[in-house]
PDB file of C-alpha atoms in Angstrom:
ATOM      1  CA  UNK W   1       9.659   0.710  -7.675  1.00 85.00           C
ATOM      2  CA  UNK W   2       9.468   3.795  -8.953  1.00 91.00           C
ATOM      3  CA  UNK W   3      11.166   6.249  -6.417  1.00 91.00           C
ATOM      4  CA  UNK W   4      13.038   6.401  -2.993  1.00 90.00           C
ATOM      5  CA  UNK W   5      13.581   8.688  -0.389  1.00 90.00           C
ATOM      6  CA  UNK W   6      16.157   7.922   2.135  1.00 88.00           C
ATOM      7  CA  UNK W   7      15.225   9.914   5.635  1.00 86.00           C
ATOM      8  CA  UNK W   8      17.388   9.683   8.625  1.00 81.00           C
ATOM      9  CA  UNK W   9      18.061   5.835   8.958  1.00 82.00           C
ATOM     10  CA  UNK W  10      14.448   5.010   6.852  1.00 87.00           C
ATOM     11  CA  UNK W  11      14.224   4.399   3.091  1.00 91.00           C
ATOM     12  CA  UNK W  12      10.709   5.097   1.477  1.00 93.00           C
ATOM     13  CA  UNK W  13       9.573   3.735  -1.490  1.00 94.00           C
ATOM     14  CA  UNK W  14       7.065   4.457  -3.666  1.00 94.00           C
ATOM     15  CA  UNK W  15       5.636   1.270  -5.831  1.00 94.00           C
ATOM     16  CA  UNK W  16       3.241   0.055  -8.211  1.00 93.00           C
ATOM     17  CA  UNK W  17       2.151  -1.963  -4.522  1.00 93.00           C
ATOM     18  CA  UNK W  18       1.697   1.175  -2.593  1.00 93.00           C
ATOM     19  CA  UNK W  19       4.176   3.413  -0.132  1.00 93.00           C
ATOM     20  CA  UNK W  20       6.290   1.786   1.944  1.00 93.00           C
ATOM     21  CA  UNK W  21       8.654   2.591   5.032  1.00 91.00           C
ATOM     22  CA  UNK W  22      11.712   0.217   6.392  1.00 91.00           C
ATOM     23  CA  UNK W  23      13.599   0.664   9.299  1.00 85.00           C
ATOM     24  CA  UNK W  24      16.044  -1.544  10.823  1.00 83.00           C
ATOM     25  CA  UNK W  25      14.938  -4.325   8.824  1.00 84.00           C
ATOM     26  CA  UNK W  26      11.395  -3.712   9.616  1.00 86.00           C
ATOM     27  CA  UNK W  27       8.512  -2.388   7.299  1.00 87.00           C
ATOM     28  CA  UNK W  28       5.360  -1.025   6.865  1.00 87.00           C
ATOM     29  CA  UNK W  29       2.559  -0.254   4.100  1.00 90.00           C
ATOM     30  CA  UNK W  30       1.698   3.753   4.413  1.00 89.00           C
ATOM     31  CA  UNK W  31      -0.035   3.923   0.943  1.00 89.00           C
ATOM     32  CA  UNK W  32      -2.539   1.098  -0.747  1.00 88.00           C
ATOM     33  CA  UNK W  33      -2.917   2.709  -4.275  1.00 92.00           C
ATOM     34  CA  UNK W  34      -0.089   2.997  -6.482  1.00 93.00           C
ATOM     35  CA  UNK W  35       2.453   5.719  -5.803  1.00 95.00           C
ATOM     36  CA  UNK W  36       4.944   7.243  -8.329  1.00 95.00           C
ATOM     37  CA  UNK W  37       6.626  10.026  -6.498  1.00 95.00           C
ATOM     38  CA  UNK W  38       8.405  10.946  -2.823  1.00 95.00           C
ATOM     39  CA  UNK W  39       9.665  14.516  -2.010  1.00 95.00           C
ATOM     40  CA  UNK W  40      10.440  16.029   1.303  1.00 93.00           C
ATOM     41  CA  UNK W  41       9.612  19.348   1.864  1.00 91.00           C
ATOM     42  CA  UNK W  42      11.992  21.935   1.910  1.00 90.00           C
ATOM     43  CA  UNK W  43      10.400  24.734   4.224  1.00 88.00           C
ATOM     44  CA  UNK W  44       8.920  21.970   6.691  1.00 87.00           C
ATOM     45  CA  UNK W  45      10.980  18.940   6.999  1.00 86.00           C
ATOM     46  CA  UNK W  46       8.976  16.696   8.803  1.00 86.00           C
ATOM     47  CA  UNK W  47       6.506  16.299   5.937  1.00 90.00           C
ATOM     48  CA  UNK W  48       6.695  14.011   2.874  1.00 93.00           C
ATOM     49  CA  UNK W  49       4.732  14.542  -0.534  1.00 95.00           C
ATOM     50  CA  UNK W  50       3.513  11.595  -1.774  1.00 96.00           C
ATOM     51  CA  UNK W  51       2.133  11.545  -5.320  1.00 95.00           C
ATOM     52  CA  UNK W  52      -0.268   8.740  -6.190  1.00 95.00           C
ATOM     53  CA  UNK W  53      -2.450   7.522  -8.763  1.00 95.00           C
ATOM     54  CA  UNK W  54      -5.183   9.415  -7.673  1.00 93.00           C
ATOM     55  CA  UNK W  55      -3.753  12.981  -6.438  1.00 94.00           C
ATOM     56  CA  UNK W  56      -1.290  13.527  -3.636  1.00 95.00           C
ATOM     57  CA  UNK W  57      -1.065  12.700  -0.216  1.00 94.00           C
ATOM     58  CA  UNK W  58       1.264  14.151   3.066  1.00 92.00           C
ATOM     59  CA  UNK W  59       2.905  12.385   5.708  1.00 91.00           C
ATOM     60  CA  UNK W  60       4.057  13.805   8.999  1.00 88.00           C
ATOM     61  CA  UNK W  61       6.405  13.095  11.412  1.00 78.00           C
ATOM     62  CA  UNK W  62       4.128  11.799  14.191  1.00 74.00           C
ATOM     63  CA  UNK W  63       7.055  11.621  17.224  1.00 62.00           C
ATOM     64  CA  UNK W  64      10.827  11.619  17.376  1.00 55.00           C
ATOM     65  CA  UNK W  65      12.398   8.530  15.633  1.00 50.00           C
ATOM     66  CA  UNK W  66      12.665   5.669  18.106  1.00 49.00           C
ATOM     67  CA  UNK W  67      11.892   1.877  18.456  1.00 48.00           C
ATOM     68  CA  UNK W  68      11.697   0.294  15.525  1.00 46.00           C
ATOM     69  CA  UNK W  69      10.985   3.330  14.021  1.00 46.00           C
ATOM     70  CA  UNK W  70       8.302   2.144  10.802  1.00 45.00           C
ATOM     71  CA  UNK W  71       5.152   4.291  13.237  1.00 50.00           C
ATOM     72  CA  UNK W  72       6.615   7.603  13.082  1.00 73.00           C
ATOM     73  CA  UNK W  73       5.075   8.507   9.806  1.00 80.00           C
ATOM     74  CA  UNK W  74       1.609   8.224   9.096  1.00 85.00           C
ATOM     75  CA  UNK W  75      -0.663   9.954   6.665  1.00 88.00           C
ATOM     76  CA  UNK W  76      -1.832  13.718   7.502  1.00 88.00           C
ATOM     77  CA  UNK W  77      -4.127  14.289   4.887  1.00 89.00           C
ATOM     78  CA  UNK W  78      -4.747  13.016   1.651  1.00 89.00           C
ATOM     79  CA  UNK W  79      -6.440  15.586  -0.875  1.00 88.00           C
ATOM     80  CA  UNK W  80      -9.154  15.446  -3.164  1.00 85.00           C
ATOM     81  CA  UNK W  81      -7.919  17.317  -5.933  1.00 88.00           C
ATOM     82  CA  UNK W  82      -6.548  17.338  -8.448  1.00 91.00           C
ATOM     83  CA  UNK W  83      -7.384  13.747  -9.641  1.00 92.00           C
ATOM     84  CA  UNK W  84      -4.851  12.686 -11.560  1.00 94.00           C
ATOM     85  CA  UNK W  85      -1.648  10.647 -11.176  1.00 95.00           C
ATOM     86  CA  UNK W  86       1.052  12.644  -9.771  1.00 95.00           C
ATOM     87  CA  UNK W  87       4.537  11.671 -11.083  1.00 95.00           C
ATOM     88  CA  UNK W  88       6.900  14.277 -10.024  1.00 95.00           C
ATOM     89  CA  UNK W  89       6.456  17.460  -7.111  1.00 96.00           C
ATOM     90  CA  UNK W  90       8.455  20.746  -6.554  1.00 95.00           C
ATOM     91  CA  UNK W  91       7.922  23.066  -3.703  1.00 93.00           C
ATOM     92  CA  UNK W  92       8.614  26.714  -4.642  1.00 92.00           C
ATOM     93  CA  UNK W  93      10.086  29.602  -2.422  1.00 89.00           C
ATOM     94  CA  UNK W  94       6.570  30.454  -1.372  1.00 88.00           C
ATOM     95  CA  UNK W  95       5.633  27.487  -0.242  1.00 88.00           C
ATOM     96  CA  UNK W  96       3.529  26.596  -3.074  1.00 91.00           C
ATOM     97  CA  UNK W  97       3.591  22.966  -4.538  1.00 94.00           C
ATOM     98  CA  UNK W  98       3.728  22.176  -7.874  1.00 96.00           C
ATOM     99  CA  UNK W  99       2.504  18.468  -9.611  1.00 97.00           C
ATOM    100  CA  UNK W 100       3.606  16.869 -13.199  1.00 95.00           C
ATOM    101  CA  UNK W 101       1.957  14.510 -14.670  1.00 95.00           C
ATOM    102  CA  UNK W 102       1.876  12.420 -17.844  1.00 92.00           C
ATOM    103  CA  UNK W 103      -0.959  13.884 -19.773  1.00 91.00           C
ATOM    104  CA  UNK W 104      -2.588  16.523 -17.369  1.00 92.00           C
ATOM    105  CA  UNK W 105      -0.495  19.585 -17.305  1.00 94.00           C
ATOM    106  CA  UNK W 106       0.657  21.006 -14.455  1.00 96.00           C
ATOM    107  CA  UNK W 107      -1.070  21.722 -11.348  1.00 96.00           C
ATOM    108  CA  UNK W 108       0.070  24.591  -8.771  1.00 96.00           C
ATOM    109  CA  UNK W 109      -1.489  24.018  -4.903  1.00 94.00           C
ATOM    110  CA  UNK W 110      -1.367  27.167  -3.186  1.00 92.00           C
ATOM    111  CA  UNK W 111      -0.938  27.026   0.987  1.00 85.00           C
ATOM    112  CA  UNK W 112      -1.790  30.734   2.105  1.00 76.00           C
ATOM    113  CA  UNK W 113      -0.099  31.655   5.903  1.00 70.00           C
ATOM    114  CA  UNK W 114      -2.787  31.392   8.153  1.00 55.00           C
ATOM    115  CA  UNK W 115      -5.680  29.264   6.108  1.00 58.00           C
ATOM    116  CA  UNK W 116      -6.602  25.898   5.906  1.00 61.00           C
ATOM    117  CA  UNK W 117      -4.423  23.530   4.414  1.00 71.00           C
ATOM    118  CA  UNK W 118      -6.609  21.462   4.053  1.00 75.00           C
ATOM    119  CA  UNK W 119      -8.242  23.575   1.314  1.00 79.00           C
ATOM    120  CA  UNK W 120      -5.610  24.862  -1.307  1.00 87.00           C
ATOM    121  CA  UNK W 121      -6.415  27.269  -3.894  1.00 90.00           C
ATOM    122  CA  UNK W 122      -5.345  24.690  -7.121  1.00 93.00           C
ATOM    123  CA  UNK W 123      -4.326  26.389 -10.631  1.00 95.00           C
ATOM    124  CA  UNK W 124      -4.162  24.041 -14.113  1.00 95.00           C
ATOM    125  CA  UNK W 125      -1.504  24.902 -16.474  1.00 95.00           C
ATOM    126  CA  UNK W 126      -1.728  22.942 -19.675  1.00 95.00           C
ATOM    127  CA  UNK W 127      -1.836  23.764 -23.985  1.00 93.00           C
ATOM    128  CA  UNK W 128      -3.543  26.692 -23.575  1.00 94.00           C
ATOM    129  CA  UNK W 129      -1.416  28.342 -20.196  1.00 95.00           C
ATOM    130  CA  UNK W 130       1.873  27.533 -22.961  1.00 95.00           C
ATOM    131  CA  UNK W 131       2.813  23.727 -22.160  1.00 95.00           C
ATOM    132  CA  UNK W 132       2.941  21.584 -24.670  1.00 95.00           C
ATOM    133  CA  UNK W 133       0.935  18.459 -24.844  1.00 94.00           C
ATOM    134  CA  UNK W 134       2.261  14.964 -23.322  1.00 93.00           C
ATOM    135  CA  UNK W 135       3.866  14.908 -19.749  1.00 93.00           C
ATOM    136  CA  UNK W 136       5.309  17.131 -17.565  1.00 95.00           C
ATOM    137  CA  UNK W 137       8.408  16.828 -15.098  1.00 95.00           C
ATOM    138  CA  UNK W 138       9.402  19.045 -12.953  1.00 95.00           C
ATOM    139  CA  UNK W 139      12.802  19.748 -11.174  1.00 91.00           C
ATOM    140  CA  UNK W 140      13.994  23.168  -9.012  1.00 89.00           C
ATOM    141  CA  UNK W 141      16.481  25.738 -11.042  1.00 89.00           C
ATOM    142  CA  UNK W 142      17.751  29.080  -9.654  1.00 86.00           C
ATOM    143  CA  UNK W 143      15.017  29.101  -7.169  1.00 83.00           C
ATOM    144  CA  UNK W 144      12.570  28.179  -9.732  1.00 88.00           C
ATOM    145  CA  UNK W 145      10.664  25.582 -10.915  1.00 93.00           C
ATOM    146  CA  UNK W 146      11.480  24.126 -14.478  1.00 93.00           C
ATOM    147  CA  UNK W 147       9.017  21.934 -16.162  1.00 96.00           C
ATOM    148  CA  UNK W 148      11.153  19.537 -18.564  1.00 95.00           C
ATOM    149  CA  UNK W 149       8.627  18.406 -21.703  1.00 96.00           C
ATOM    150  CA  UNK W 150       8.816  17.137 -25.483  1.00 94.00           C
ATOM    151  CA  UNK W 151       9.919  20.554 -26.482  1.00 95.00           C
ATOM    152  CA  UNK W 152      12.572  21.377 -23.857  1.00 95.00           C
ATOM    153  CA  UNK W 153      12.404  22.579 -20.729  1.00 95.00           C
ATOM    154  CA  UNK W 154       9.825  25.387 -19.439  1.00 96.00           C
ATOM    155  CA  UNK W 155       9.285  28.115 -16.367  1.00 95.00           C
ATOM    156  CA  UNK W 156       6.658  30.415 -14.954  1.00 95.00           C
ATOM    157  CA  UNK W 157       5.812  33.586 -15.710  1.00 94.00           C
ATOM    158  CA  UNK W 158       3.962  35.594 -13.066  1.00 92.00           C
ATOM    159  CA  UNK W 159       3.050  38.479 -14.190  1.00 94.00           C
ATOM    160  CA  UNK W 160       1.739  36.584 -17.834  1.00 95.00           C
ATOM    161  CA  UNK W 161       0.459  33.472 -15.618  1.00 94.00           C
ATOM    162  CA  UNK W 162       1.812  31.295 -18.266  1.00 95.00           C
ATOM    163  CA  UNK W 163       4.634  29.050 -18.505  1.00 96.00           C
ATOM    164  CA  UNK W 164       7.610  30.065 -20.977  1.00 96.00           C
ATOM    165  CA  UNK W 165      10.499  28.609 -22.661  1.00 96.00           C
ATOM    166  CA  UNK W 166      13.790  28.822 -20.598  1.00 94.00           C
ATOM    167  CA  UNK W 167      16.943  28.738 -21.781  1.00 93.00           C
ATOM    168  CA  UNK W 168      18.848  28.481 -18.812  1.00 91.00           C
ATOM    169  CA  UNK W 169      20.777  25.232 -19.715  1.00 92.00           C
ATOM    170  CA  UNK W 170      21.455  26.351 -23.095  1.00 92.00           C
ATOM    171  CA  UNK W 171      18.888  27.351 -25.877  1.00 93.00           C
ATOM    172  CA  UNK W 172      19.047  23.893 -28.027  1.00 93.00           C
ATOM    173  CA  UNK W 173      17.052  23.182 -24.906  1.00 94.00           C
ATOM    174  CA  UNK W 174      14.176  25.977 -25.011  1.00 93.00           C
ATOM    175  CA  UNK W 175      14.058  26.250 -28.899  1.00 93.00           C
ATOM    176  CA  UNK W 176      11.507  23.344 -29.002  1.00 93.00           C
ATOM    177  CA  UNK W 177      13.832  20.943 -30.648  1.00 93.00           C
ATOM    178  CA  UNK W 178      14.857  18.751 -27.934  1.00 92.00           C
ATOM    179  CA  UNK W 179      12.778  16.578 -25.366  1.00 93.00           C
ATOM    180  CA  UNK W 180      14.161  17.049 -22.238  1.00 93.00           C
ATOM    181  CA  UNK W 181      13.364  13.651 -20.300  1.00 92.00           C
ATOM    182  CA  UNK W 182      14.826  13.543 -16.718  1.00 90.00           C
ATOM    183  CA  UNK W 183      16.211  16.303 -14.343  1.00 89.00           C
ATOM    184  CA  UNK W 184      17.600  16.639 -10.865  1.00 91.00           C
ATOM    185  CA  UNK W 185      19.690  18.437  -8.405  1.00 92.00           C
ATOM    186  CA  UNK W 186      22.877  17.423  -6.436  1.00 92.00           C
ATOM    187  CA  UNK W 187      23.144  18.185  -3.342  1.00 90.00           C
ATOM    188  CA  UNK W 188      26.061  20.896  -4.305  1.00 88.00           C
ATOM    189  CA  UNK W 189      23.282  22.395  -7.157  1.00 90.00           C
ATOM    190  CA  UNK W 190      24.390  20.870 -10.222  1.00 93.00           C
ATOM    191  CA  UNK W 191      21.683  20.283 -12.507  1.00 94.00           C
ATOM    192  CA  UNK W 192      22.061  16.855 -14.037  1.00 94.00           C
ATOM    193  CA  UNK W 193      19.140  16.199 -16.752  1.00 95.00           C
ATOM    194  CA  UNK W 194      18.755  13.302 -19.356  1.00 94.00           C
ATOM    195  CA  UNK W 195      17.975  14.816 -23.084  1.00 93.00           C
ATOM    196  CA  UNK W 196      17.284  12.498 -26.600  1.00 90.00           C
ATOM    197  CA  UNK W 197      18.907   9.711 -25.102  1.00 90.00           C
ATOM    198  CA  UNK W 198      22.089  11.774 -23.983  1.00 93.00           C
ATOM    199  CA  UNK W 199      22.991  13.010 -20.076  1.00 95.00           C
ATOM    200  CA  UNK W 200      24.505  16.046 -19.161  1.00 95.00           C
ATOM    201  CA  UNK W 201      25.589  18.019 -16.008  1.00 95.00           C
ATOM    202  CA  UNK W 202      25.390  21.856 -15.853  1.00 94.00           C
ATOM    203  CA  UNK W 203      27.356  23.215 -12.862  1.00 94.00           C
ATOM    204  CA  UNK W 204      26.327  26.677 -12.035  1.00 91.00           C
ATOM    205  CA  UNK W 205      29.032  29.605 -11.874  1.00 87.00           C
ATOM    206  CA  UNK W 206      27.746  31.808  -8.956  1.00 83.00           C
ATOM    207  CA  UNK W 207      25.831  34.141 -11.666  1.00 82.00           C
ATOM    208  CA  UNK W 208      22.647  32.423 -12.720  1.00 81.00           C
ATOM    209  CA  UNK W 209      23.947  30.587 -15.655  1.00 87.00           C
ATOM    210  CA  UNK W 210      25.636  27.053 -15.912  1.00 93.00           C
ATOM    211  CA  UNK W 211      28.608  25.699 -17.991  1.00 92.00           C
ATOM    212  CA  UNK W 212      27.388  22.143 -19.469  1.00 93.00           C
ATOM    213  CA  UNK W 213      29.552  18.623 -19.463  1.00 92.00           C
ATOM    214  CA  UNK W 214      28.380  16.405 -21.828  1.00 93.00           C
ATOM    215  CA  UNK W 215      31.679  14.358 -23.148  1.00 91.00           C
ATOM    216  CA  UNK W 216      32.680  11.978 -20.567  1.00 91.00           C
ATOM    217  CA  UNK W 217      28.709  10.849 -20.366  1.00 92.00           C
ATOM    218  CA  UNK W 218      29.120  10.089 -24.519  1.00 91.00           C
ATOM    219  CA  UNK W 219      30.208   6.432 -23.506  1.00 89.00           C
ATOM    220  CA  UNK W 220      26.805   5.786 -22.030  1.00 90.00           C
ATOM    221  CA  UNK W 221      24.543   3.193 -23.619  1.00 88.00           C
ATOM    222  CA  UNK W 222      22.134   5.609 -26.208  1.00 89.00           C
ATOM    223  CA  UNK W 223      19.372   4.591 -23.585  1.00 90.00           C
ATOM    224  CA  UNK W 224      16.509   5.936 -21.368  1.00 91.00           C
ATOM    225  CA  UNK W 225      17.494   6.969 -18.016  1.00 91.00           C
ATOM    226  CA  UNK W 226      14.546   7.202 -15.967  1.00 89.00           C
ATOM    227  CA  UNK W 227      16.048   8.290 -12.311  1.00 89.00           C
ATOM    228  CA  UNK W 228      19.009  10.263 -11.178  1.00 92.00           C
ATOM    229  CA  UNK W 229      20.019  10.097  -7.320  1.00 91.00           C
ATOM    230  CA  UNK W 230      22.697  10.987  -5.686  1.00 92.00           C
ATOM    231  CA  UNK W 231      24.690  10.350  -2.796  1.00 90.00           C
ATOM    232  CA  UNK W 232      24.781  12.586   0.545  1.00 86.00           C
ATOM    233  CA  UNK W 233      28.684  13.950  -0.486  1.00 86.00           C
ATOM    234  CA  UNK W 234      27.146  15.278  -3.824  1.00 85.00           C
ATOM    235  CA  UNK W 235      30.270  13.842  -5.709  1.00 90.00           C
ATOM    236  CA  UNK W 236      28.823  10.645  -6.676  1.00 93.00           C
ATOM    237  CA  UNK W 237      25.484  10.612  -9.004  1.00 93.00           C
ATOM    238  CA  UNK W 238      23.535   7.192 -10.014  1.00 94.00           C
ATOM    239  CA  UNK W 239      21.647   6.845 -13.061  1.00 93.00           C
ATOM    240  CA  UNK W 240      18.948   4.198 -13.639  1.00 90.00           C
ATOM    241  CA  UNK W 241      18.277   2.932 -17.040  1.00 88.00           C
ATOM    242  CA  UNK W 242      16.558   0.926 -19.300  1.00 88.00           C
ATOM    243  CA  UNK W 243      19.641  -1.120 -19.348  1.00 86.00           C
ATOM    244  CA  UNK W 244      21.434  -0.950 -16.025  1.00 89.00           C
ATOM    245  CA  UNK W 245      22.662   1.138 -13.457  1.00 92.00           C
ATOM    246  CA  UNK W 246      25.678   3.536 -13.958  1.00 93.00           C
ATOM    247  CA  UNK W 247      27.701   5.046 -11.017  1.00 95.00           C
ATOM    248  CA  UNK W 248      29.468   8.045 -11.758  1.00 93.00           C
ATOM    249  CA  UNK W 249      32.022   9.797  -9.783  1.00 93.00           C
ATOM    250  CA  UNK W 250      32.623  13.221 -10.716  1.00 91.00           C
ATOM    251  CA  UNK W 251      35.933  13.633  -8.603  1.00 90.00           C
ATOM    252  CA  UNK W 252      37.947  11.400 -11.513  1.00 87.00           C
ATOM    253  CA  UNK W 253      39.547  13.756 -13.815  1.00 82.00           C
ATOM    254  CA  UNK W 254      40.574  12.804 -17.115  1.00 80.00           C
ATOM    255  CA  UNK W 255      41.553  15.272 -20.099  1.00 80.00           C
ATOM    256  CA  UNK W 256      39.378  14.464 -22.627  1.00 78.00           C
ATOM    257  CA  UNK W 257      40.761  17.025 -25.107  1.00 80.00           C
ATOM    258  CA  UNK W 258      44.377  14.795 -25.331  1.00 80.00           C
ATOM    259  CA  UNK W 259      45.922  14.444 -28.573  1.00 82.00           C
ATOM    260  CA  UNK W 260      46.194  10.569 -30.067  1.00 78.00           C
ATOM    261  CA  UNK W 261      47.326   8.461 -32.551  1.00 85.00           C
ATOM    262  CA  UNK W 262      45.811   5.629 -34.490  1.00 85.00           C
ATOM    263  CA  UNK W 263      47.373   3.101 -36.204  1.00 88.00           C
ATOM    264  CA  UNK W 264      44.817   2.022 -39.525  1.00 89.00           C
ATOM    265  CA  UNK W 265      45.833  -1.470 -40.188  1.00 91.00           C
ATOM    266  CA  UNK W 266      42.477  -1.927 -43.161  1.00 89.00           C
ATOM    267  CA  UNK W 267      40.138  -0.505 -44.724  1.00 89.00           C
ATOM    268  CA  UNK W 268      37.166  -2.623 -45.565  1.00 88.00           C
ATOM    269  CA  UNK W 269      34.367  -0.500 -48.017  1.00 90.00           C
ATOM    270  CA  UNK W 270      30.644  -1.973 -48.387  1.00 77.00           C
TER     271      UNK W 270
END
């Protein structure tokens, strides 16, 4: 499995298998090919972006939830381009959706008011629009989107129509020294974002910027974390790694800054 999306009293899934929906202990297959990504759409919530092998796909709310609830959400349209394999989506503040992949770039799908959307106006951002090469994943900041890659983490520039280093978590990761891995949003818009094998959480302070907590994450195993969720109260987050799951609740305080002592009872050299 490689994501979820829990929806009203439905989980969706997206699997090596295909999509699927359950409901009430009930299921159905939405998707055949492989699919990598889910994200529900901010601006209109009764669509889901579904990023497959092949491109990306919608689904729409087809009635009000009911029955046994698994043929509600069938597939609106499933586009032609780009062709690639889709592994994380980001709608912007214009309504404009954004794709990572693994070796393609970024791709931006424009939805003009008033025009088909059937027919998006599609933009490639790769090496030459100032991404670096290998993949590309993608995560909302400050109303933005930020594209985490090999050399840290990346945003748009408009008016150069090229993506730029952004230091907004902290320049160690815009400098190009740091591979920024994993990164997602609580629901109370903390930024939590898996870097070289070590997790953080930024919390932001009301003026654009964010203060970073790295310590109490040092105990971690020195591991990939592929997926961070988190639960509907925003205190607790979930990280899935290469070698377990860890639950983490941020409401436990502990001063990590205490004074101790340590009784040395040998000392053992080569």
């Amino acid at each position: 499995c490689w994501d979820l999306l829990s929806l009203d009293e439905s989980l969706f899934a997206a699997s090596l298998s295909g999509g699927f929906v359950f409901h009430r202990g009930q299921s159905e297959k939405f998707c055949l090919v492989q699919c990598y990504v889910l994200y529900r759409s901010p601006s209109q919530p009764g669509r889901i972006w579904v990023g497959t092998r092949d491109g990306v796909l919608s689904l729409t709310r087809t009635g009000t939830p009911g029955g046994n609830g698994t043929g509600q959400w069938k597939i609106e349209r499933s586009y032609d381009e780009p062709r690639m394999a889709v592994r994380s989506i980001v709608e912007d503040k214009h309504g404009n959706l954004w794709l990572g992949s693994l070796s393609n770039g970024v791709v931006r799908l424009q939805f003009p008011a008033g025009e088909d959307p059937a027919s998006p106006g599609m933009s490639r951002y790769y090496t030459g629009k100032g991404l670096p090469e290998g993949e590309t994943f993608l995560g909302p900041v400050n109303g933005r989107v930020a594209v985490c890659t090999y050399r840290g983490i990346f945003t748009f520039d408009v008016r150069q129509n090229k993506f730029i280093p952004d230091p907004v978590l902290g320049k160690q990761f815009a400098d190009g020294s740091r591979h920024v891995f994993r990164f997602a949003r609580s629901p109370g818009k903390e930024i939590w974002f898996h870097s070289a094998n070590a997790n953080f959480r930024a919390i932001p302070n009301g003026k654009g910027d964010f203060r970073l907590i790295h310590t109490p994450y040092l105990r971690l195993p020195p591991t990939q974390v592929n997926g961070i969720y988190f639960e509907p109260s925003g205190h607790t987050a979930w990280l899935a790694g290469n070698e377990g799951l860890v639950r983490i609740d941020t409401r436990v305080e502990k001063d990590y800054h205490r004074r101790f002592n340590v009784f040395i009872r040998g000392l053992m050299v080569n």
